[in-house]
Short mmCIF file of N, CA and C and ligand atoms in Angstrom, two decimals:
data_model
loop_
_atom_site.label_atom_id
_atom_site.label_comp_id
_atom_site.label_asym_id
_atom_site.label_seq_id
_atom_site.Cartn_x
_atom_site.Cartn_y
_atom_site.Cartn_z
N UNK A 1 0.85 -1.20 0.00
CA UNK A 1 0.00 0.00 0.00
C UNK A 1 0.89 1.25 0.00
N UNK A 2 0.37 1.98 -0.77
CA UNK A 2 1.05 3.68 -0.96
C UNK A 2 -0.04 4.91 -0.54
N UNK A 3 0.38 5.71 0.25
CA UNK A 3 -0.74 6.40 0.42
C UNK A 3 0.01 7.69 -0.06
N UNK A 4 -1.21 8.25 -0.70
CA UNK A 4 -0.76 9.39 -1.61
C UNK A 4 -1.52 10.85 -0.93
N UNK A 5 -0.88 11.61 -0.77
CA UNK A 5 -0.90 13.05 -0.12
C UNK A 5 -1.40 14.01 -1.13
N UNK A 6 -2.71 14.46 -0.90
CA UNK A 6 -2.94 15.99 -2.16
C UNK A 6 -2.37 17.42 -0.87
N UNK A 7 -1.93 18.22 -1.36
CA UNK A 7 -1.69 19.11 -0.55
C UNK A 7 -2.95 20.69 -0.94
N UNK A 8 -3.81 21.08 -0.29
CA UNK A 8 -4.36 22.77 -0.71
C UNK A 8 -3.83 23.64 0.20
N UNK A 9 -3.29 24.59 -1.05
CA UNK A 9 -2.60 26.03 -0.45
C UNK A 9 -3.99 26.82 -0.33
N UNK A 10 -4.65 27.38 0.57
CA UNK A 10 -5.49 28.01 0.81
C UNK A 10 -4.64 29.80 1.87
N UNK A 11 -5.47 30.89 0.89
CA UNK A 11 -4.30 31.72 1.74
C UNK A 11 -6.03 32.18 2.60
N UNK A 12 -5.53 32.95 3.67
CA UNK A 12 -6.86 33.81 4.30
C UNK A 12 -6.55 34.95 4.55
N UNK A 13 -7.12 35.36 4.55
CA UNK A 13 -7.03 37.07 4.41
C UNK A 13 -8.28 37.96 5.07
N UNK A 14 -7.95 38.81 5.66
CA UNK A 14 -8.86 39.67 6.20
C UNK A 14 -9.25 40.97 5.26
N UNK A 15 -10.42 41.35 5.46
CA UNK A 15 -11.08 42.31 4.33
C UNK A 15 -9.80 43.44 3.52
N UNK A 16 -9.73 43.76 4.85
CA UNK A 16 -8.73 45.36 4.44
C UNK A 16 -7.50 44.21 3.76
N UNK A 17 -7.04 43.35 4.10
CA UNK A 17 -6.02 42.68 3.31
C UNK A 17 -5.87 42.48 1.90
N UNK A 18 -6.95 42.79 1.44
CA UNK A 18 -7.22 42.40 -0.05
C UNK A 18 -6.84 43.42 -0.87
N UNK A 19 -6.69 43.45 -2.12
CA UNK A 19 -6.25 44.38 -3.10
C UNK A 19 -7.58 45.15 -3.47
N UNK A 20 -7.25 45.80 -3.45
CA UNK A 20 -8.62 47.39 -4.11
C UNK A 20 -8.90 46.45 -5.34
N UNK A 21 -8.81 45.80 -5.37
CA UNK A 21 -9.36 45.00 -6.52
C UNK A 21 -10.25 43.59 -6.59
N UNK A 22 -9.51 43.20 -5.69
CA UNK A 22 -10.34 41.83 -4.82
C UNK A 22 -11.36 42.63 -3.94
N UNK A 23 -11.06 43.90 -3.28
CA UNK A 23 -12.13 44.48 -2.43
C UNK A 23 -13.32 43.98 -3.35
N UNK A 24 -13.57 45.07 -4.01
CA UNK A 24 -14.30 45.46 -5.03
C UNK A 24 -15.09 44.14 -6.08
N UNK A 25 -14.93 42.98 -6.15
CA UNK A 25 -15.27 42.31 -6.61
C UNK A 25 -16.45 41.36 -5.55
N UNK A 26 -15.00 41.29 -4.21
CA UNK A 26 -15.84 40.97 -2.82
C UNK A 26 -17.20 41.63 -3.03
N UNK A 27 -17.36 43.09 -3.14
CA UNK A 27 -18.42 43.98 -2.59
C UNK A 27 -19.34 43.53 -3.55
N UNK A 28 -19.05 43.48 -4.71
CA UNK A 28 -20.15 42.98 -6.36
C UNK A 28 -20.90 42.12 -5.57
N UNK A 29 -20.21 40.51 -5.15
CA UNK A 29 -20.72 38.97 -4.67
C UNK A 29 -21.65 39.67 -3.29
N UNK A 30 -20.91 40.38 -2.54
CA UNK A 30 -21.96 40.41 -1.62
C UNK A 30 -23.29 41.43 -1.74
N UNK A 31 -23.33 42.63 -2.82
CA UNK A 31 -23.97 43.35 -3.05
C UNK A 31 -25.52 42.41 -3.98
N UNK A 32 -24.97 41.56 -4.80
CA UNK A 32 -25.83 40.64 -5.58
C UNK A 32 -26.48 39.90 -5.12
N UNK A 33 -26.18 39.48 -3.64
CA UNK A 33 -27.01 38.51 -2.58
C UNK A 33 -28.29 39.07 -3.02
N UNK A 34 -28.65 40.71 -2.43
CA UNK A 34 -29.99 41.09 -2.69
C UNK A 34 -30.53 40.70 -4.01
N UNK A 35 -30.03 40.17 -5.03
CA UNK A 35 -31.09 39.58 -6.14
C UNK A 35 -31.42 38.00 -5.84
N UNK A 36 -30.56 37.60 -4.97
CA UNK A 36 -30.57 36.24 -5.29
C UNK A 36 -32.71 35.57 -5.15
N UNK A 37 -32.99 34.64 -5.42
CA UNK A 37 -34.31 34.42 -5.20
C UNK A 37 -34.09 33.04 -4.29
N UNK A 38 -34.35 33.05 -2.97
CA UNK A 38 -34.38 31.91 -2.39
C UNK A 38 -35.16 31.88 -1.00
N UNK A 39 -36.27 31.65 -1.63
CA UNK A 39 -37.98 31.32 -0.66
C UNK A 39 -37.28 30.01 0.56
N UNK A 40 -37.49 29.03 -0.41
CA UNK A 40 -36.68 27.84 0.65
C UNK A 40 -36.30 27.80 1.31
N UNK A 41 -34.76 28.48 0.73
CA UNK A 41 -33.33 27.99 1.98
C UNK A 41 -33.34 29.21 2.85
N UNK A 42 -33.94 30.31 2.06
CA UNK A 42 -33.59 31.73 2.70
C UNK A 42 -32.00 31.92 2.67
N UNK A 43 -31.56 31.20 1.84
CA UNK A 43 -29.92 31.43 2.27
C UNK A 43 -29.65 32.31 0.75
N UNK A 44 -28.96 33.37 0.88
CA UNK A 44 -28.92 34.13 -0.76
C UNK A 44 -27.66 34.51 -0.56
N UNK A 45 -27.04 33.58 -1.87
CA UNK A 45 -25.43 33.48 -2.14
C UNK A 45 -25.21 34.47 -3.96
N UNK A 46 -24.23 34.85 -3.33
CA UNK A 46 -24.02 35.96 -4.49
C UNK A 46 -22.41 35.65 -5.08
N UNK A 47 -21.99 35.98 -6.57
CA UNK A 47 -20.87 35.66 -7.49
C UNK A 47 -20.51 36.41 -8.10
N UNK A 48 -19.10 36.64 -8.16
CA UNK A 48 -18.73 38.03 -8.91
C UNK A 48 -17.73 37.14 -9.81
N UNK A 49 -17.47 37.58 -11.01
CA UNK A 49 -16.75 36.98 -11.79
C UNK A 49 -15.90 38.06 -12.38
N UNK A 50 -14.90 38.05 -12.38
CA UNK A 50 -13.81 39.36 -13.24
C UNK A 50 -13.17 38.63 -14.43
N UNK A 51 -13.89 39.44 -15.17
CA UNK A 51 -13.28 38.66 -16.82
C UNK A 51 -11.95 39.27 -17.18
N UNK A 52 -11.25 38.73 -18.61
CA UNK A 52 -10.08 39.30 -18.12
C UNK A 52 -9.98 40.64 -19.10
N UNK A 53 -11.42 41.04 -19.99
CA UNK A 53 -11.01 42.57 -20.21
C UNK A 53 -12.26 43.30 -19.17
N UNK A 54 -11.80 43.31 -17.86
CA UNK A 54 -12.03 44.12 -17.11
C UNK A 54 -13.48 43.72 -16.76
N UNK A 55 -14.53 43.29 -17.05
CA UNK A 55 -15.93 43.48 -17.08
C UNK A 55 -16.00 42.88 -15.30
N UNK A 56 -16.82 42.87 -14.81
CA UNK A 56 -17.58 41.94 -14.11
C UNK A 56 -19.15 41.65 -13.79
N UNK A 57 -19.08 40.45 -14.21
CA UNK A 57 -20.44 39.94 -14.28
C UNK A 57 -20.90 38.99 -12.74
N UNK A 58 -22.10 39.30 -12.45
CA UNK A 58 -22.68 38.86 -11.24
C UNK A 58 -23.43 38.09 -11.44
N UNK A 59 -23.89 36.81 -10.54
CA UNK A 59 -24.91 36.26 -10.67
C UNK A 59 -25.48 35.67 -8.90
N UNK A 60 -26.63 35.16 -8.81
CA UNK A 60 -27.26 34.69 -7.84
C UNK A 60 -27.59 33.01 -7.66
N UNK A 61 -27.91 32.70 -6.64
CA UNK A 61 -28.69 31.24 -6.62
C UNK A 61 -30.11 32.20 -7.03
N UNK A 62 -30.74 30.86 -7.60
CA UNK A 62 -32.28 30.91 -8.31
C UNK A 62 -32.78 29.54 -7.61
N UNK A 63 -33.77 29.31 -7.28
CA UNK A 63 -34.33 28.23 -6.03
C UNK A 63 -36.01 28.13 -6.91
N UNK A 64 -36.24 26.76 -6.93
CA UNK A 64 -37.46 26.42 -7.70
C UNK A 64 -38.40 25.46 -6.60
N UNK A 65 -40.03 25.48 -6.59
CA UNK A 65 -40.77 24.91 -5.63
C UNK A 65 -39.95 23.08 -6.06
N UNK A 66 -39.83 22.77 -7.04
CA UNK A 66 -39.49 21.87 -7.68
C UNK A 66 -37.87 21.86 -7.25
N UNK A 67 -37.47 21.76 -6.08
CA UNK A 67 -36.10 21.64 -5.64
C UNK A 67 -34.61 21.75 -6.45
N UNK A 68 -34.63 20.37 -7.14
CA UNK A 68 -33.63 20.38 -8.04
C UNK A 68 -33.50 21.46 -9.58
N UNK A 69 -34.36 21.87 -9.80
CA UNK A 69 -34.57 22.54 -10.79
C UNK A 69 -33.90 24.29 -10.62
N UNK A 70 -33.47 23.97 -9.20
CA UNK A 70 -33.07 25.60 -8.95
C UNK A 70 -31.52 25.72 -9.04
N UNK A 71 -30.67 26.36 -9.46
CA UNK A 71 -29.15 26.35 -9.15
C UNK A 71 -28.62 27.97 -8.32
N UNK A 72 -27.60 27.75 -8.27
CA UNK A 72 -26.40 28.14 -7.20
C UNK A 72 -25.62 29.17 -7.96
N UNK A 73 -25.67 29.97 -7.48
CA UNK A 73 -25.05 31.37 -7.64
C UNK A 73 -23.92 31.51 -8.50
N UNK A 74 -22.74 30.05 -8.23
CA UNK A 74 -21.53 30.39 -8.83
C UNK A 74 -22.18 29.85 -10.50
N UNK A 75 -22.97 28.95 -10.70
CA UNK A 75 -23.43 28.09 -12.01
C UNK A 75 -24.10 29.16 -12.84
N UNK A 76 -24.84 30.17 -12.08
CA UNK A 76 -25.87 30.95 -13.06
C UNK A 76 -24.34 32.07 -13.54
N UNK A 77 -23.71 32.67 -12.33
CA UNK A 77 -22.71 33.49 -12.84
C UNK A 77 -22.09 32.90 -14.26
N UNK A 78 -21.21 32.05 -13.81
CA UNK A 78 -20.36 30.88 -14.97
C UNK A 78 -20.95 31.26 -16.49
N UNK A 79 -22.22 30.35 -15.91
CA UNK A 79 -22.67 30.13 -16.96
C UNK A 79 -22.87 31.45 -18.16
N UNK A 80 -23.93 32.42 -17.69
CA UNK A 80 -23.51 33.76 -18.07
C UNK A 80 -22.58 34.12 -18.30
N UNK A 81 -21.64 34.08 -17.89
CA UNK A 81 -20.50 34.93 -18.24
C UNK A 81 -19.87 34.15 -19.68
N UNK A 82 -19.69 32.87 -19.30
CA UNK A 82 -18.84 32.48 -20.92
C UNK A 82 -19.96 32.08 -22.16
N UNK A 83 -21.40 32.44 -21.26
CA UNK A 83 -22.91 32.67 -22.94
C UNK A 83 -22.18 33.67 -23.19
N UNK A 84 -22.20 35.11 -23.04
CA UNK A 84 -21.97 36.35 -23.35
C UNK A 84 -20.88 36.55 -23.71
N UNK A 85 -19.65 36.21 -22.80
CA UNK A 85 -18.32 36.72 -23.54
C UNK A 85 -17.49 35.60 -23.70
N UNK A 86 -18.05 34.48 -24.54
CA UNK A 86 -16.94 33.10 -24.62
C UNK A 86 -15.81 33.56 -24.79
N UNK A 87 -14.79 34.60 -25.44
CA UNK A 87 -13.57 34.59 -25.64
C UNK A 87 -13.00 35.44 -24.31
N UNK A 88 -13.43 35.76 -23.42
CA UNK A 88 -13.00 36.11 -22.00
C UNK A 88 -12.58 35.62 -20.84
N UNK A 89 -12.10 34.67 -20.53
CA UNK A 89 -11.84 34.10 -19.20
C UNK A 89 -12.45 34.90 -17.65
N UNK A 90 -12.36 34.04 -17.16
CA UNK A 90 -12.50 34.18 -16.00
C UNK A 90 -11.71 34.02 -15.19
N UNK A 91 -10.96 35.68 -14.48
CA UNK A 91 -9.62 35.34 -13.97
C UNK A 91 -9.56 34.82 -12.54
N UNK A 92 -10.72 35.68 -12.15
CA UNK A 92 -11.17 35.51 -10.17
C UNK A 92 -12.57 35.51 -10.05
N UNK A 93 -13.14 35.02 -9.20
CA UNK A 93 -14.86 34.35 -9.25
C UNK A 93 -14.62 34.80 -7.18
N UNK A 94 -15.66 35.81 -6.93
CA UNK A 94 -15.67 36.22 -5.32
C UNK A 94 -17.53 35.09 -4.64
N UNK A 95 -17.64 35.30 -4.08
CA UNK A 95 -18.56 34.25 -3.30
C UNK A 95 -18.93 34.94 -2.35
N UNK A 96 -20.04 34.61 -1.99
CA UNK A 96 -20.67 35.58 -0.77
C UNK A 96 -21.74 34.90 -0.66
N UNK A 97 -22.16 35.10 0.87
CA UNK A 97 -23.55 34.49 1.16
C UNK A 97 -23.97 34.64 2.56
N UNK A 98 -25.51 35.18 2.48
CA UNK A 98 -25.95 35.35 3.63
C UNK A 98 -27.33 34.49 4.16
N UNK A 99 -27.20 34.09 5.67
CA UNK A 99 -28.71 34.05 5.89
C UNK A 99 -29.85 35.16 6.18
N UNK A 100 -30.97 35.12 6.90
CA UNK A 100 -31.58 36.41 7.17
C UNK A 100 -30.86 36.74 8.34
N UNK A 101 -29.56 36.22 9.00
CA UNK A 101 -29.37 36.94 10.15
C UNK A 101 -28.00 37.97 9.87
N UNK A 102 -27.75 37.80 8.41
CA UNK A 102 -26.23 38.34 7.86
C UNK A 102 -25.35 37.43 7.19
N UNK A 103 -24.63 38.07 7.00
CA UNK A 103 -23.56 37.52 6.12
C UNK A 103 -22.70 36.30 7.00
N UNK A 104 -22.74 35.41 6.34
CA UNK A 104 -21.88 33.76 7.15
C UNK A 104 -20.52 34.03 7.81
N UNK A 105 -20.76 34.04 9.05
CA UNK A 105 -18.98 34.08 9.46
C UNK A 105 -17.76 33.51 8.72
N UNK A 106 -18.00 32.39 8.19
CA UNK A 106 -16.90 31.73 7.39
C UNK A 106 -16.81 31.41 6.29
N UNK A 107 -15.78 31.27 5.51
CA UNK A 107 -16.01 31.50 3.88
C UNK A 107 -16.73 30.36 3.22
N UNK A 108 -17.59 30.75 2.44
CA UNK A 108 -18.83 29.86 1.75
C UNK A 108 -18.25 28.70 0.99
N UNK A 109 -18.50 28.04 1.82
CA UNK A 109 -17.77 26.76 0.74
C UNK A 109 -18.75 26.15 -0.53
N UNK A 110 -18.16 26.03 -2.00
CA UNK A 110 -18.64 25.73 -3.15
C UNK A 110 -19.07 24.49 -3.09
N UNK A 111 -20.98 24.13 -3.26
CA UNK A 111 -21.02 23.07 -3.47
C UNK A 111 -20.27 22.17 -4.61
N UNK A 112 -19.78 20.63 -4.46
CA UNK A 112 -19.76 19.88 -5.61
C UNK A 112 -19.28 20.04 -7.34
N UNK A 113 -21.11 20.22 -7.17
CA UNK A 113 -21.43 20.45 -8.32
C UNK A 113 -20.86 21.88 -9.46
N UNK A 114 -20.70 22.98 -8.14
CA UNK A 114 -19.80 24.35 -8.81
C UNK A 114 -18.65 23.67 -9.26
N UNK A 115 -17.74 23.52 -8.30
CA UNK A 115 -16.77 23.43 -8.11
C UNK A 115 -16.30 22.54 -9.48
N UNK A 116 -16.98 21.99 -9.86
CA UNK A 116 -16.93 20.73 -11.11
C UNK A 116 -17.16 21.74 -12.54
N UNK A 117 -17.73 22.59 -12.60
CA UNK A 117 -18.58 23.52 -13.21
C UNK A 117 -16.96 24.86 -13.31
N UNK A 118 -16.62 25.17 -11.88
CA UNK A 118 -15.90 26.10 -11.86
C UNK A 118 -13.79 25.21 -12.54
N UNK A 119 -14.47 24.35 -12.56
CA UNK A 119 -13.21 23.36 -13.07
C UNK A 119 -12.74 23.38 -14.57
N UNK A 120 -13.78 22.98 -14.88
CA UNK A 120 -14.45 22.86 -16.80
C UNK A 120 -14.14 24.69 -17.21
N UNK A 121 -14.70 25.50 -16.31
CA UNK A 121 -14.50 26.98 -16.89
C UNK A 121 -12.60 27.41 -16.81
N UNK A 122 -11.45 26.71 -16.05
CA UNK A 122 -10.25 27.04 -15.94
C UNK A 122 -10.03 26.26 -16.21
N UNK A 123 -10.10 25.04 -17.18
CA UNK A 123 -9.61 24.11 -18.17
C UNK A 123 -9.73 24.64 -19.24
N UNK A 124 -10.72 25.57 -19.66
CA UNK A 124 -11.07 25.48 -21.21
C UNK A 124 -10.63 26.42 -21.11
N UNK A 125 -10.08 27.80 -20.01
CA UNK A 125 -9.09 28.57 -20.99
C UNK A 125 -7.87 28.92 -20.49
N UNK A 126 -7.67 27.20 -19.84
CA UNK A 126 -6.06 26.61 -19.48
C UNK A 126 -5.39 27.45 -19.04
N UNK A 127 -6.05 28.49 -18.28
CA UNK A 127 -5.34 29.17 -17.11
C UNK A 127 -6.22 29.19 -15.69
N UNK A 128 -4.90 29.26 -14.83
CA UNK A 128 -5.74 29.11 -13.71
C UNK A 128 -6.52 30.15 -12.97
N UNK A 129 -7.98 30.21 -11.83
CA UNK A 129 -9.03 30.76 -12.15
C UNK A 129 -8.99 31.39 -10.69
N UNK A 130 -8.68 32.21 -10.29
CA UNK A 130 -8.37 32.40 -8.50
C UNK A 130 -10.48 32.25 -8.31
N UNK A 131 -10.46 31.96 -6.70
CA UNK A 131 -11.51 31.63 -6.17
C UNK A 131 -11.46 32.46 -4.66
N UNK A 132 -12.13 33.54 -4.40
CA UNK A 132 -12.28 34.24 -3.42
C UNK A 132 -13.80 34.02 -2.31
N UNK A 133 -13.85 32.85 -1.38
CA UNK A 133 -15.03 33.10 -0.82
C UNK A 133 -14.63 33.69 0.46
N UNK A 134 -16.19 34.45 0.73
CA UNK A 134 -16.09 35.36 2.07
C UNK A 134 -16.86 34.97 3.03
N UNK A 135 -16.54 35.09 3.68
CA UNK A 135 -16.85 35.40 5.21
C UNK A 135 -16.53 36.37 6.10
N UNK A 136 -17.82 36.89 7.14
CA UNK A 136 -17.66 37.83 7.86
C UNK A 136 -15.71 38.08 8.25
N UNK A 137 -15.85 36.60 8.97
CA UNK A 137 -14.66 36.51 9.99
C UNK A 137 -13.05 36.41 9.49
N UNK A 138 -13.49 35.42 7.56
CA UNK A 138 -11.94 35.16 7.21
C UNK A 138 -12.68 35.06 5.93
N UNK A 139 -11.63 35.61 4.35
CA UNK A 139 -11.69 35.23 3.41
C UNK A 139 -10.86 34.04 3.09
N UNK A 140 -11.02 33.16 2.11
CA UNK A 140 -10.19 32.61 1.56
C UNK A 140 -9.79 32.68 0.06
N UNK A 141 -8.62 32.88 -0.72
CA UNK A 141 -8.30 32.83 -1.52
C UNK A 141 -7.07 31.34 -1.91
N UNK A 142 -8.11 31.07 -3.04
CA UNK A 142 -7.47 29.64 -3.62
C UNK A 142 -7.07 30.15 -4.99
N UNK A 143 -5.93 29.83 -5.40
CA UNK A 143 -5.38 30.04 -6.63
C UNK A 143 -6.03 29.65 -7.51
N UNK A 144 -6.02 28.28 -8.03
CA UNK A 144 -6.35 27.55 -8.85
C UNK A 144 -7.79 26.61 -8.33
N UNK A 145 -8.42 26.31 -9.34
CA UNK A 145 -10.22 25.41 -8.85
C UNK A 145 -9.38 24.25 -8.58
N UNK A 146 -8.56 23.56 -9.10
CA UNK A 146 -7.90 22.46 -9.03
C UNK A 146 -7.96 22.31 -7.86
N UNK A 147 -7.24 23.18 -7.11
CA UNK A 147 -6.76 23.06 -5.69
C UNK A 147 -7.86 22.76 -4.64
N UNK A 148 -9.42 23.29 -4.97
CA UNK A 148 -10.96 22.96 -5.07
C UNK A 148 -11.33 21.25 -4.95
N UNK A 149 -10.84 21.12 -5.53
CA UNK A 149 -11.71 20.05 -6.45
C UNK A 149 -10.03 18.62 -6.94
N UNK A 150 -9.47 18.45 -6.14
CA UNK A 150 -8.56 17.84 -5.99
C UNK A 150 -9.23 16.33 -6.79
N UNK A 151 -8.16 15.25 -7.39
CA UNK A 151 -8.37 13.92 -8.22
C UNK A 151 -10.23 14.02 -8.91
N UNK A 152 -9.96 15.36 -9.43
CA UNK A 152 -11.03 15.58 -10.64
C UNK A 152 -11.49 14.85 -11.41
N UNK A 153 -12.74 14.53 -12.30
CA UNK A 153 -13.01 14.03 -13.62
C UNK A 153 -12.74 15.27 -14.26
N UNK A 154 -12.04 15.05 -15.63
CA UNK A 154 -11.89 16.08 -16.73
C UNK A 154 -11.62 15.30 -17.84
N UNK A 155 -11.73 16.08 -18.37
CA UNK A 155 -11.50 15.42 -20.16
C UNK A 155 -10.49 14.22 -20.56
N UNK A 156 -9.61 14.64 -19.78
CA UNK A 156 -8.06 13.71 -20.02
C UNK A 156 -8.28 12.81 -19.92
N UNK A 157 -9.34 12.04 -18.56
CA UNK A 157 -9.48 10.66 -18.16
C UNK A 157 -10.29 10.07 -19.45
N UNK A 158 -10.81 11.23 -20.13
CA UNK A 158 -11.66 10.32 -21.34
C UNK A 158 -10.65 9.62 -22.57
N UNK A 159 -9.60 9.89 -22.34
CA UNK A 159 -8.50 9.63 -23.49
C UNK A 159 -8.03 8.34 -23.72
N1 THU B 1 -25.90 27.62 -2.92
C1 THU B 1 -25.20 28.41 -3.81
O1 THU B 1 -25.78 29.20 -4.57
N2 THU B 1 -23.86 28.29 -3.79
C2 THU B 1 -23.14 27.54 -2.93
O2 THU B 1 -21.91 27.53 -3.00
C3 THU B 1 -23.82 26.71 -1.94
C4 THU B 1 -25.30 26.66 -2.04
C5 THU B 1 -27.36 27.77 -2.89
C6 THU B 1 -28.17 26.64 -3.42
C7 THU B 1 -29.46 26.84 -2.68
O3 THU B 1 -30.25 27.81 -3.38
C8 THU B 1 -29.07 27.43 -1.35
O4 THU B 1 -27.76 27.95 -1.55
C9 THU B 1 -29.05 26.44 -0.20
O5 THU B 1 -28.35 25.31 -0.53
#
């Protein structure tokens, strides 16, 4: 038997720590909560995406009486962003999310299914995709989705 070690560099950072640039993207994800639509969970998670000529595009969770039919904030962003500007990457993707009592002390961790989603979007334009979620108490910044989403399915295994 061999046991094999993945290592994640996860950095954390406190608000004022961030670059006037990461601020500002932070503020997009958490400003977009207010669109999010979520009767259900009441939980409204918000996505900022910084393309790489400058734009940023936002998106929300969308929540359906029909459960599964609703998706997650980072999927509607994503998705939007490379309908509209396929030749743009996506350099940094911010995360935010609140219940009705405020914003989550600790940084929002990406369901699964994003994270698989946010994988496929920094494969296809084979650079890597920084990932900023927030929390009241600590941000985290992850370089790469890889680092996410460690012994992945991706294309390669189809070869
Ligand atoms: N949700 C997101 O939008 N992103 C996440 O990273 C985690 C969960 C949404 C899905 C659902 O509308 C609600 O949060 C509760 O799961």
């Amino acid at each position: 038997m061999k046991m094999l070690n993945i290592t994640t560099v996860i950095n954390e950072y406190q608000f004022n720590e961030l670059s006037e640039d990461d601020q500002k993207l932070v503020e997009n994800a958490k400003t977009i909560t207010n669109n999010s639509y979520a009767p259900y969970s009441k939980f409204s998670v918000g996505a900022a995406a910084l393309l790489d000529n400058g734009l940023i595009v936002t998106g929300t969770n969308q929540e359906n009486a029909a459960y599964p039919s609703g998706i997650c904030a980072e999927r509607t962003t994503l998705f939007y962003a490379n309908s509209q500007y396929p030749n743009n990457r996506v350099v940094t993707i911010a995360i935010a999310a609140r219940t009705e009592k405020g914003f989550i002390d600790m940084p929002i961790p990406p369901c699964g299914a994003c994270r698989q989603v946010m994988l496929e979007t920094e494969n296809r334009y084979k650079k890597p995709m920084r990932v900023l979620l927030y929390g009241e108490k600590s941000i985290y910044e992850i370089r790469s989705v890889s680092d996410l989403l460690p012994l992945s399915f991706n294309a390669s295994a189809m070869e």
